[in-house]
Amino acid sequence: MQNRYQAGFDLFLANKAVVYGALARMAVPRFASNYDDLFHDGMLIFVKYRDPTNTPEAIKKFNRLAGYFVYKTLISRAKDQSRRRQTAFTVDTDTLTIMAEDTAYLASDRLQTNNLLTLVYADLTSTERQVLLLRYFDQFNNTEIASRLAISHQRVGRIRNQILTKYQRLLIEQRN
């Protein structure tokens, strides 16, 4: 399974334009506050659903399909986030604490499915773990994470880059 993700990441690095194209199709400007979030999401979608292709023609065909798939998935997630923001509710702090603990537990269980991600998760600080769980399992953007953790959205971006750096470092170590 790890080889599949490694091959998908290598294919992504050679074809970043697919994700950039999906973002352009969504009309997201590069200076938008959520551009990096969407780009990282697009990368994960591309890597996760990578098709084992070998010939240049097959790769070109896959990239066209992947671009459309990344676009549709990102649009769907944006609609879900919009709906989530519109449904406001109030809960007492005790209930919120219990819900946050349950969410962290369920998300931690989901992390066990990817060994490399599990290794990265073990190497993260508590703040990095919170950011990872809020971003990739609860689908919060940098601004929502920042308000939840009481830090700036720039700090959230730096933390996400630290997580990505650790993931890439482990990926390289696994190859060697």
PDB file of C-alpha atoms in Angstrom, residues 9 40 43-44 116-117 119-121 123-124 128 132 136 156-174:
ATOM      1  CA  PHE A   9       3.132  11.190  -4.752  1.00  0.00           C
ATOM      2  CA  HIS A  40      -3.006  20.352  -0.220  1.00  0.00           C
ATOM      3  CA  MET A  43      -2.715  16.783  -3.703  1.00  0.00           C
ATOM      4  CA  LEU A  44      -4.103  14.231  -1.247  1.00  0.00           C
ATOM      5  CA  LEU A 116       3.450   5.994   7.226  1.00  0.00           C
ATOM      6  CA  LEU A 117       0.915   8.497   8.484  1.00  0.00           C
ATOM      7  CA  LEU A 119       4.680   7.090  12.034  1.00  0.00           C
ATOM      8  CA  VAL A 120       4.332  10.782  11.262  1.00  0.00           C
ATOM      9  CA  TYR A 121       1.507  11.135  13.784  1.00  0.00           C
ATOM     10  CA  ASP A 123       6.427  12.217  15.694  1.00  0.00           C
ATOM     11  CA  LEU A 124       4.102  15.256  15.891  1.00  0.00           C
ATOM     12  CA  GLU A 128       0.526  19.545  15.145  1.00  0.00           C
ATOM     13  CA  LEU A 132      -3.841  17.412  11.462  1.00  0.00           C
ATOM     14  CA  TYR A 136      -8.038  16.277   7.409  1.00  0.00           C
ATOM     15  CA  VAL A 156      -1.656  27.116  11.221  1.00  0.00           C
ATOM     16  CA  GLY A 157      -0.131  27.281   7.724  1.00  0.00           C
ATOM     17  CA  ARG A 158       3.377  26.977   9.167  1.00  0.00           C
ATOM     18  CA  ILE A 159       2.312  24.015  11.304  1.00  0.00           C
ATOM     19  CA  ARG A 160       0.797  22.286   8.265  1.00  0.00           C
ATOM     20  CA  ASN A 161       4.044  22.839   6.363  1.00  0.00           C
ATOM     21  CA  GLN A 162       5.956  21.311   9.297  1.00  0.00           C
ATOM     22  CA  ILE A 163       3.684  18.268   9.169  1.00  0.00           C
ATOM     23  CA  LEU A 164       4.188  17.967   5.413  1.00  0.00           C
ATOM     24  CA  THR A 165       7.971  18.249   5.838  1.00  0.00           C
ATOM     25  CA  LYS A 166       7.949  15.452   8.431  1.00  0.00           C
ATOM     26  CA  TYR A 167       5.786  13.307   6.152  1.00  0.00           C
ATOM     27  CA  GLN A 168       8.093  13.858   3.182  1.00  0.00           C
ATOM     28  CA  ARG A 169      11.165  13.116   5.319  1.00  0.00           C
ATOM     29  CA  LEU A 170       9.670   9.789   6.438  1.00  0.00           C
ATOM     30  CA  LEU A 171       8.643   9.011   2.872  1.00  0.00           C
ATOM     31  CA  ILE A 172      12.247   9.468   1.737  1.00  0.00           C
ATOM     32  CA  GLU A 173      13.528   7.370   4.650  1.00  0.00           C
ATOM     33  CA  GLN A 174      11.093   4.576   3.747  1.00  0.00           C
TER      34      GLN A 174
END
